[in-house]
PDB file of N, CA and C in Angstrom:
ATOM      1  N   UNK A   1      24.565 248.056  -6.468  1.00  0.00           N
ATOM      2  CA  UNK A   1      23.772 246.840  -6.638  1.00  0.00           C
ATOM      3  C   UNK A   1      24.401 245.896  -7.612  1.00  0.00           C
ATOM      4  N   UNK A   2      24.372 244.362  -7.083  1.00  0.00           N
ATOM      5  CA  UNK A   2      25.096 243.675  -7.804  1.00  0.00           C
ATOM      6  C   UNK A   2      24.200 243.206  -9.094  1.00  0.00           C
ATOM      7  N   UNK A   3      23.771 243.581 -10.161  1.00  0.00           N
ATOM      8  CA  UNK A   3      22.611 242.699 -10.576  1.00  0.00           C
ATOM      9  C   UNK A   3      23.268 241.222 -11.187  1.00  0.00           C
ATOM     10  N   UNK A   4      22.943 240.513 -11.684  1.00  0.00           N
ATOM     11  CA  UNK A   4      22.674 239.488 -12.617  1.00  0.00           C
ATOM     12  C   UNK A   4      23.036 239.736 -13.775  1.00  0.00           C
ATOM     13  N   UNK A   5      24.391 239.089 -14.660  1.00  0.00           N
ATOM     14  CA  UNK A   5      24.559 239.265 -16.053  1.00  0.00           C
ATOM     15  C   UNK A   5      23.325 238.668 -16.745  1.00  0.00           C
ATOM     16  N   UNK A   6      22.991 239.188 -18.313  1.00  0.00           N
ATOM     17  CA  UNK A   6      22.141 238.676 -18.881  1.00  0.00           C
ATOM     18  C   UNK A   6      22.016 237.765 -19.443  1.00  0.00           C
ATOM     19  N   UNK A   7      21.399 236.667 -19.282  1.00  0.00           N
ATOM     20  CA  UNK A   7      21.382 235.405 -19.746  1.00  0.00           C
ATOM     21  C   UNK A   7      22.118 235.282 -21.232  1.00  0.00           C
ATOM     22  N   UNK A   8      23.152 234.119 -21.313  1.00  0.00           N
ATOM     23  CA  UNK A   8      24.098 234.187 -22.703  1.00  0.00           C
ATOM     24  C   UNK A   8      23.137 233.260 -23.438  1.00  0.00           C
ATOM     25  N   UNK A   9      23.359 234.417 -24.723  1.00  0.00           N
ATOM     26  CA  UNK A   9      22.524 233.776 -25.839  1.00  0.00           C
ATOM     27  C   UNK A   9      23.625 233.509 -26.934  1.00  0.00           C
ATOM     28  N   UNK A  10      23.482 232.030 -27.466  1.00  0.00           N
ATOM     29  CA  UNK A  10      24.804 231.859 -28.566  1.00  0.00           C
ATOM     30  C   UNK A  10      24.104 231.860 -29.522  1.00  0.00           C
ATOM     31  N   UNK A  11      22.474 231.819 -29.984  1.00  0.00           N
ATOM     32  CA  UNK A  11      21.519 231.941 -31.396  1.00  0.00           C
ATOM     33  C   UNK A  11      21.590 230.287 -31.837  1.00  0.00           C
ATOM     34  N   UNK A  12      22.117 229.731 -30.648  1.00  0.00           N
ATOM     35  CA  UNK A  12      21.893 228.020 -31.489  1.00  0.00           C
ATOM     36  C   UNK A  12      21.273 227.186 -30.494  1.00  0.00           C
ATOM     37  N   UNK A  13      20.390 227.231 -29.297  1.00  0.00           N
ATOM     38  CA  UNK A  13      19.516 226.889 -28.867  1.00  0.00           C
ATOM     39  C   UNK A  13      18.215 227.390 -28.855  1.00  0.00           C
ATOM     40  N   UNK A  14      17.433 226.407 -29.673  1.00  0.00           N
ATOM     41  CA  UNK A  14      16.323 226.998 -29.718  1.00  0.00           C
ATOM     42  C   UNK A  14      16.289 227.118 -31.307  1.00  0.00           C
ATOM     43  N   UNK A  15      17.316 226.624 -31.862  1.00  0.00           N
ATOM     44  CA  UNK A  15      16.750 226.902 -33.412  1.00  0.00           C
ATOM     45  C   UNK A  15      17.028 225.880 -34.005  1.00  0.00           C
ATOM     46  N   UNK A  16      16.850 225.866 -35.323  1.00  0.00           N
ATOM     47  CA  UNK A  16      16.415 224.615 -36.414  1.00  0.00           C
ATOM     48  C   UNK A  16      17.696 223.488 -35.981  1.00  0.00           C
ATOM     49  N   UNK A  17      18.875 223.511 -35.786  1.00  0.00           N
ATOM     50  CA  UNK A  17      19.380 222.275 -35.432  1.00  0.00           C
ATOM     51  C   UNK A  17      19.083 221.426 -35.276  1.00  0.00           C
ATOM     52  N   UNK A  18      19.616 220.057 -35.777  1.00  0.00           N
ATOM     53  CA  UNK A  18      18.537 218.626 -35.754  1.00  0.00           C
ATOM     54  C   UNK A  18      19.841 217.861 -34.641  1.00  0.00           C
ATOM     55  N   UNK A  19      19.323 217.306 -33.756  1.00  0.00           N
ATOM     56  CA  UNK A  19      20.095 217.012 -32.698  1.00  0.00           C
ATOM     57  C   UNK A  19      20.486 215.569 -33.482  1.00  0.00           C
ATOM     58  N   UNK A  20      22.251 214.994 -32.960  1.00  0.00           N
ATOM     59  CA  UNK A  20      22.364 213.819 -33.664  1.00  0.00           C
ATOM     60  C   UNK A  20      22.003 212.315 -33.101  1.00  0.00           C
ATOM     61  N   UNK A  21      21.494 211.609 -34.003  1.00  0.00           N
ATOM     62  CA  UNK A  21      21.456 210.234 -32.901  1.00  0.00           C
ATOM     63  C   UNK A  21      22.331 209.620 -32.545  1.00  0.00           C
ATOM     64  N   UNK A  22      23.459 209.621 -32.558  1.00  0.00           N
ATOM     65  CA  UNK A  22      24.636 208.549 -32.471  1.00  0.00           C
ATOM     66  C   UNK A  22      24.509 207.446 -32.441  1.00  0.00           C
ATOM     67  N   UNK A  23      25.104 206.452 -32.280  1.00  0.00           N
ATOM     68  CA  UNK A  23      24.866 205.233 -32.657  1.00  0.00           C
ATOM     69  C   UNK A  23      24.359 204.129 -31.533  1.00  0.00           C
ATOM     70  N   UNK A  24      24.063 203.453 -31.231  1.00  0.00           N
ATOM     71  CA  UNK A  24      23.258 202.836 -30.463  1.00  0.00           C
ATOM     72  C   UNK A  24      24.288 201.848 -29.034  1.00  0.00           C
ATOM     73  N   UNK A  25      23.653 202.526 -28.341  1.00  0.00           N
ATOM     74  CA  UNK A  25      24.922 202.150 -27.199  1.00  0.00           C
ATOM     75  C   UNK A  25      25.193 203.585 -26.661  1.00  0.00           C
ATOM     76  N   UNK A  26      24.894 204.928 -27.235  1.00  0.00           N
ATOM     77  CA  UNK A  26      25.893 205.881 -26.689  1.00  0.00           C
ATOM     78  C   UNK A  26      24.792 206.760 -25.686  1.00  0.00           C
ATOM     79  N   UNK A  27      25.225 207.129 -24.884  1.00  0.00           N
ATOM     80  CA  UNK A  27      24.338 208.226 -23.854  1.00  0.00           C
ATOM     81  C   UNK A  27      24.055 209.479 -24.211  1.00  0.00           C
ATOM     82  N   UNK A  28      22.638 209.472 -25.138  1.00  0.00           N
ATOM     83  CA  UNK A  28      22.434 210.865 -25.184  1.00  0.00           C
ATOM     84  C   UNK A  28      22.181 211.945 -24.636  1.00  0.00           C
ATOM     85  N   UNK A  29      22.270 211.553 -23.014  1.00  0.00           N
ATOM     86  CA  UNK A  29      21.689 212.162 -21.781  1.00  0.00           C
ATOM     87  C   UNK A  29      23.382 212.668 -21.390  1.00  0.00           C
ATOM     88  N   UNK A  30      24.610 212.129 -22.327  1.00  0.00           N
ATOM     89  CA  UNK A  30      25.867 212.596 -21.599  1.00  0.00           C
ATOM     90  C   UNK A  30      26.489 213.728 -22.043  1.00  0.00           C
ATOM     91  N   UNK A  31      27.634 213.815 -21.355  1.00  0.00           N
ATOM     92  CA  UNK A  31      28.640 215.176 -21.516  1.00  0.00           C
ATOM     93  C   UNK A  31      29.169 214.897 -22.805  1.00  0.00           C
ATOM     94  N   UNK A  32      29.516 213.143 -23.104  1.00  0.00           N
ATOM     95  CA  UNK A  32      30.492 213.066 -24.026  1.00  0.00           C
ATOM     96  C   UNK A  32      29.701 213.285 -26.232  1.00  0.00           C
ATOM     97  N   UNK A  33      30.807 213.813 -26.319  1.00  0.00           N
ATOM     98  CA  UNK A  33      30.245 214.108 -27.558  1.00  0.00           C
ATOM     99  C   UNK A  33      29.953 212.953 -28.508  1.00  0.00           C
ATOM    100  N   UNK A  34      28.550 213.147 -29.114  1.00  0.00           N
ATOM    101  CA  UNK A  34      27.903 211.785 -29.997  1.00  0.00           C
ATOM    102  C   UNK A  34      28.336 211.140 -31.180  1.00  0.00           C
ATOM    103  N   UNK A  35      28.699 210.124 -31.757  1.00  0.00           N
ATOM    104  CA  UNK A  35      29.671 209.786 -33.006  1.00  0.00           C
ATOM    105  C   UNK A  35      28.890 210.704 -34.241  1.00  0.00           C
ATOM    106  N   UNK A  36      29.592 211.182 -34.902  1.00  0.00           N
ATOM    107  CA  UNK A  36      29.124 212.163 -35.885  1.00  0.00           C
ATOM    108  C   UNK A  36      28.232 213.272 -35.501  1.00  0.00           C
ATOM    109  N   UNK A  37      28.354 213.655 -34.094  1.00  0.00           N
ATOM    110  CA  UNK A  37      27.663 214.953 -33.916  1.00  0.00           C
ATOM    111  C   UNK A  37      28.860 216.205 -34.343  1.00  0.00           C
ATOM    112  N   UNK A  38      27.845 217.500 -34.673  1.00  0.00           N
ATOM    113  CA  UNK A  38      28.639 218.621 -35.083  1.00  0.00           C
ATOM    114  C   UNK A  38      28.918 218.758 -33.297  1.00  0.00           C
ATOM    115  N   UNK A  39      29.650 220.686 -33.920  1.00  0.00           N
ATOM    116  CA  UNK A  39      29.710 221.397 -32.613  1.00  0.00           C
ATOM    117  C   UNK A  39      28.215 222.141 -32.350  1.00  0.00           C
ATOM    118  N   UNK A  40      27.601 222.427 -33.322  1.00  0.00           N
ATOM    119  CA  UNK A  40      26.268 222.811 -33.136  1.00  0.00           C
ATOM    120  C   UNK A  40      25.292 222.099 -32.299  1.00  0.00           C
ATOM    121  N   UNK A  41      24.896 220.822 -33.409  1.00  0.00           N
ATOM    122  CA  UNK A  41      24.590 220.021 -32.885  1.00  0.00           C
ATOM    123  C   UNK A  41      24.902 219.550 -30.680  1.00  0.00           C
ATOM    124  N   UNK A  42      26.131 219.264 -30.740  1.00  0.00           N
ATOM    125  CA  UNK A  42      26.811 219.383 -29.590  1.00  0.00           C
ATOM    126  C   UNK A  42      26.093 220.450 -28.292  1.00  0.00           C
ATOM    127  N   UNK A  43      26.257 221.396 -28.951  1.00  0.00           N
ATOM    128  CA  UNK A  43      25.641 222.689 -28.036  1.00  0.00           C
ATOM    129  C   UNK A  43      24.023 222.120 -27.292  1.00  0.00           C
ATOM    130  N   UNK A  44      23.647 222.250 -28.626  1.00  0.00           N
ATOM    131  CA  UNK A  44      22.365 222.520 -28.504  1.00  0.00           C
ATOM    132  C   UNK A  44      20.932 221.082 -27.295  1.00  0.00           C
ATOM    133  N   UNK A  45      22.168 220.384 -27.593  1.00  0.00           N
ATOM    134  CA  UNK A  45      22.271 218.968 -26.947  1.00  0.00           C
ATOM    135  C   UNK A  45      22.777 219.296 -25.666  1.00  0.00           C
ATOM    136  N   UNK A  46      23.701 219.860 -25.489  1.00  0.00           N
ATOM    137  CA  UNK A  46      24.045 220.412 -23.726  1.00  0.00           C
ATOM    138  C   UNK A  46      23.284 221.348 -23.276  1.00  0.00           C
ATOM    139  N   UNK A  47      22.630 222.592 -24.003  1.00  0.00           N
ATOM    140  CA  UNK A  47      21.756 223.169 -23.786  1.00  0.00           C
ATOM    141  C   UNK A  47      20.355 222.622 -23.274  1.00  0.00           C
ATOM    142  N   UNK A  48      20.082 221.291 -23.998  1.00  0.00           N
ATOM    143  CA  UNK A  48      18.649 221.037 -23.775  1.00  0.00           C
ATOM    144  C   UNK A  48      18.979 220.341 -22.274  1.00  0.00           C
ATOM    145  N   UNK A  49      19.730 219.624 -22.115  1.00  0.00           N
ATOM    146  CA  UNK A  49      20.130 218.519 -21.179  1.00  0.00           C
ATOM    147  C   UNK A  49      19.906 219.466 -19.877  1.00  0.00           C
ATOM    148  N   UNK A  50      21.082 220.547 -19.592  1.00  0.00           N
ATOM    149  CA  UNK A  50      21.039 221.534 -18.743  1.00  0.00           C
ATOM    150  C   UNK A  50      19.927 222.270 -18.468  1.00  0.00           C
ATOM    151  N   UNK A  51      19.025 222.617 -19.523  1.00  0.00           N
ATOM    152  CA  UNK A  51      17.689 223.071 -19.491  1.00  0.00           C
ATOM    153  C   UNK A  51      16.943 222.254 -19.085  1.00  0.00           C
ATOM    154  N   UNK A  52      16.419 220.633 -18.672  1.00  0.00           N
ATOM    155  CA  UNK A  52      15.858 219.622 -18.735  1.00  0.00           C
ATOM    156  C   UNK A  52      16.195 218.977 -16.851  1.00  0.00           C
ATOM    157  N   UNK A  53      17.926 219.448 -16.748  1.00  0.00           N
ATOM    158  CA  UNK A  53      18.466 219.020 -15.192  1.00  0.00           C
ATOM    159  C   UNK A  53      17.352 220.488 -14.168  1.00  0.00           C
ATOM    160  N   UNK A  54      18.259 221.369 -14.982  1.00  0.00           N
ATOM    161  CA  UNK A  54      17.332 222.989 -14.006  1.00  0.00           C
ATOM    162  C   UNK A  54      15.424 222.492 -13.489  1.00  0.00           C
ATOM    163  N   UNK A  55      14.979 222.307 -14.769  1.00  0.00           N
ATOM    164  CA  UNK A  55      13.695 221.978 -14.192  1.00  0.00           C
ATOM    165  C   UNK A  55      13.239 220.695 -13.105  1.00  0.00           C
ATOM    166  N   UNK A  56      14.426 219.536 -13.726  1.00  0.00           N
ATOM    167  CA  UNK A  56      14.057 218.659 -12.507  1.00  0.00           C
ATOM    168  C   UNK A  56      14.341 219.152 -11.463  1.00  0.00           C
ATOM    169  N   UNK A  57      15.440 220.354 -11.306  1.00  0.00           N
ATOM    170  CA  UNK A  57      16.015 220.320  -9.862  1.00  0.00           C
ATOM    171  C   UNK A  57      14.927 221.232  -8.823  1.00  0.00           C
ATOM    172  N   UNK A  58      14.075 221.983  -9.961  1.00  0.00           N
ATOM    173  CA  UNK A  58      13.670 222.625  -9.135  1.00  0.00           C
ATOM    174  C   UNK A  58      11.995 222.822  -8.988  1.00  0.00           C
ATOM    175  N   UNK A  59      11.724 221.329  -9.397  1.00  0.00           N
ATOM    176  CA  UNK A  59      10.949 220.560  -9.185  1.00  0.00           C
ATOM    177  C   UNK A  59      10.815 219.711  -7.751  1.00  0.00           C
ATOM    178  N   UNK A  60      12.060 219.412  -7.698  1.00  0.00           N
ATOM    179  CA  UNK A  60      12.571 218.699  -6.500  1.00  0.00           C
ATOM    180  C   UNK A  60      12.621 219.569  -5.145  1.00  0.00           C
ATOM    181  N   UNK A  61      13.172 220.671  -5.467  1.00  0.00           N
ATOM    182  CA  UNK A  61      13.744 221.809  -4.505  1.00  0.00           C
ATOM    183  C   UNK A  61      13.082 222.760  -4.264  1.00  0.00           C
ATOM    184  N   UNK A  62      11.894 223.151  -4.956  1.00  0.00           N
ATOM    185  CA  UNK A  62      11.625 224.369  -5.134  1.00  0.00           C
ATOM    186  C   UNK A  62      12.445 225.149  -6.126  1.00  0.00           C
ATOM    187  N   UNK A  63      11.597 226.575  -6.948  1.00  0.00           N
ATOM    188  CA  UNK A  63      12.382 227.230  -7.830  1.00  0.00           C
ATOM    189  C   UNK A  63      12.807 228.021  -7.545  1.00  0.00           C
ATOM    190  N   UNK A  64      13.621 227.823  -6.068  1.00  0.00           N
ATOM    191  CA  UNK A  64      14.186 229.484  -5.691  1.00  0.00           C
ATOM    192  C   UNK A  64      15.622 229.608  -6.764  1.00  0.00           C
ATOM    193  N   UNK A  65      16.178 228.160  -7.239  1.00  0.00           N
ATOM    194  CA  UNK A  65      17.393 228.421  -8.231  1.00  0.00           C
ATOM    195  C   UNK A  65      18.507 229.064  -7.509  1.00  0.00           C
ATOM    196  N   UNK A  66      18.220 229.571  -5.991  1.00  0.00           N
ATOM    197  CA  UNK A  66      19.612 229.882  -4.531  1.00  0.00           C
ATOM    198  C   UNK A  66      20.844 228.935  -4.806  1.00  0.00           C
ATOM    199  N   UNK A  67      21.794 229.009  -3.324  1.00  0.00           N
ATOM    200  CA  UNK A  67      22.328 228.182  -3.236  1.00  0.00           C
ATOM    201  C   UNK A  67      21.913 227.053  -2.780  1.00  0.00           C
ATOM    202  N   UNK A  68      22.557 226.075  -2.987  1.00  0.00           N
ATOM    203  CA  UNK A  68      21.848 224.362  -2.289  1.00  0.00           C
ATOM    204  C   UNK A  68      22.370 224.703  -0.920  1.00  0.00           C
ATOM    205  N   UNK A  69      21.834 223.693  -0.289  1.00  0.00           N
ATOM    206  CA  UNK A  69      22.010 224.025   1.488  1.00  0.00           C
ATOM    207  C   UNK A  69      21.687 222.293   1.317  1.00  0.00           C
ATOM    208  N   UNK A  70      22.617 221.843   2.412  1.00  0.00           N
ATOM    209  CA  UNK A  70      22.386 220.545   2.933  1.00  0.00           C
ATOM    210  C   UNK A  70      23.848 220.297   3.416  1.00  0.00           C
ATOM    211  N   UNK A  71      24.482 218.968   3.776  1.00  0.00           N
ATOM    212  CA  UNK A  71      25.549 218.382   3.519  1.00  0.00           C
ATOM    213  C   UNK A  71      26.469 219.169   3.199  1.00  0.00           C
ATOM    214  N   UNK A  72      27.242 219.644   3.906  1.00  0.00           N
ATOM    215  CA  UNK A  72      28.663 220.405   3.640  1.00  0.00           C
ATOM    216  C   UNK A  72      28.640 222.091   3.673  1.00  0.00           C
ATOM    217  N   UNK A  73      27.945 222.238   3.768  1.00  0.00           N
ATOM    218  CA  UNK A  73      27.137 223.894   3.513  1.00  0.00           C
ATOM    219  C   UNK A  73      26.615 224.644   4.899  1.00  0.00           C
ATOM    220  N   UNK A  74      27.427 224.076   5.959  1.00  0.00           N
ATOM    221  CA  UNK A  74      27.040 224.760   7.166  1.00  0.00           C
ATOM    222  C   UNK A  74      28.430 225.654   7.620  1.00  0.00           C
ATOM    223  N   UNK A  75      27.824 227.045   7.966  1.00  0.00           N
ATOM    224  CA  UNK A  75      29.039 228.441   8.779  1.00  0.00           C
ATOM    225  C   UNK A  75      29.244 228.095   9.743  1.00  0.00           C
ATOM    226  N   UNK A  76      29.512 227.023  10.516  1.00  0.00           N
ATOM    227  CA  UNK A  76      30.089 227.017  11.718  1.00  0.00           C
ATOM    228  C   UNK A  76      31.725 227.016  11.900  1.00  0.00           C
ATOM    229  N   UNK A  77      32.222 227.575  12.317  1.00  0.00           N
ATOM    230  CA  UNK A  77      33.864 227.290  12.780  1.00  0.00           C
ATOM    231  C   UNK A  77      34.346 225.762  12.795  1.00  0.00           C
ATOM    232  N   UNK A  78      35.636 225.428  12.481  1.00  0.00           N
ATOM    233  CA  UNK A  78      35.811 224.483  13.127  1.00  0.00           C
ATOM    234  C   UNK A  78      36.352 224.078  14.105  1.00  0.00           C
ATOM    235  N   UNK A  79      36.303 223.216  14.809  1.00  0.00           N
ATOM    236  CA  UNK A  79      36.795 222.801  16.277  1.00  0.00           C
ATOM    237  C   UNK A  79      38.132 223.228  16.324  1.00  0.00           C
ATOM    238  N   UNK A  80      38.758 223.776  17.729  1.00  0.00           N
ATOM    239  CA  UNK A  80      39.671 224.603  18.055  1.00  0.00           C
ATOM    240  C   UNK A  80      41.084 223.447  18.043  1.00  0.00           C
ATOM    241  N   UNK A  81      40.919 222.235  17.361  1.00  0.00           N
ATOM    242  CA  UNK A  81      41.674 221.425  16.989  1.00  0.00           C
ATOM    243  C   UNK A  81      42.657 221.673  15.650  1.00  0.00           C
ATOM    244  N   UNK A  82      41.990 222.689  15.123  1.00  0.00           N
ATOM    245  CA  UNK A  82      42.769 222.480  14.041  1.00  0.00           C
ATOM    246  C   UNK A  82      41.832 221.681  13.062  1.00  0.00           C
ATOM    247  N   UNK A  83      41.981 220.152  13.002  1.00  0.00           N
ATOM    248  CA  UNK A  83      40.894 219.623  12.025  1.00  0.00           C
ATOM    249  C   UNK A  83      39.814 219.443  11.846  1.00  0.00           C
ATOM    250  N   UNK A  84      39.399 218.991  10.881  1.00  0.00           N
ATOM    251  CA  UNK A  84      37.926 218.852  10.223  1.00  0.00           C
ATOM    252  C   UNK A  84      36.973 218.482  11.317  1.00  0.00           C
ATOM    253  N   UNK A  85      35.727 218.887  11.280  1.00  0.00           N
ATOM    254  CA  UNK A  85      34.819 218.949  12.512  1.00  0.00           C
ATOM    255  C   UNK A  85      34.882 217.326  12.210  1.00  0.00           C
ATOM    256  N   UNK A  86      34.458 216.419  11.087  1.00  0.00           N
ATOM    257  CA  UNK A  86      34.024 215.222  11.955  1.00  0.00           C
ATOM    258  C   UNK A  86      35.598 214.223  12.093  1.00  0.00           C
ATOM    259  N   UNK A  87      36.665 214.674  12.520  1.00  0.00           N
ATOM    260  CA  UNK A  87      37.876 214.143  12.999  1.00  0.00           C
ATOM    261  C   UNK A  87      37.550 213.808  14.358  1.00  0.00           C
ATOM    262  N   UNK A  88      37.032 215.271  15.081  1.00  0.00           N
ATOM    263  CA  UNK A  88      36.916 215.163  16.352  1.00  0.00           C
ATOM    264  C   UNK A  88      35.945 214.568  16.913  1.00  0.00           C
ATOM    265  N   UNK A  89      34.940 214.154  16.234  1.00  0.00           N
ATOM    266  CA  UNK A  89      34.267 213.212  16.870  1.00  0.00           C
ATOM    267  C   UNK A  89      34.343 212.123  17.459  1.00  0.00           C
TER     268      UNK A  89
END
């Protein structure tokens, strides 16, 4: 049985860390790191963000948390052409 590793805990989400504001203009909703944020800080800020995307998504989707299925995600073979199914169209 394959199980599931256990969720990684680094002990810095979820605790006293004061997230930084950066300066006005910058995306606190982004990847990129905030002017005078730590690496802590940093984390804990990608942590919440990622924690914050999961629930919208599966809000949206349902919480099965599976693979996505739509657009690009179909087992069919491709056409005995050689290329990409929508070439041959």
């Amino acid at each position: 049985g394959g199980s599931a590793p256990p969720p990684r805990s680094n002990g810095v989400f979820g605790s006293n860390v004061e997230e930084a504001q950066g300066v006005p203009g910058e995306d606190r909703n982004g990847i990129t790191r905030l002017t005078g944020e730590a690496d802590d800080q940093y984390v804990v800020r990608q942590e919440r963000l990622k924690a914050e995307a999961k629930a919208r998504m599966a809000a949206k989707f349902g919480g099965s948390g599976g693979k996505m299925g739509g657009v690009g995600s179909t087992t069919s073979a491709a056409p005995s052409s050689g290329g990409p199914a929508w070439l041959s169209q």
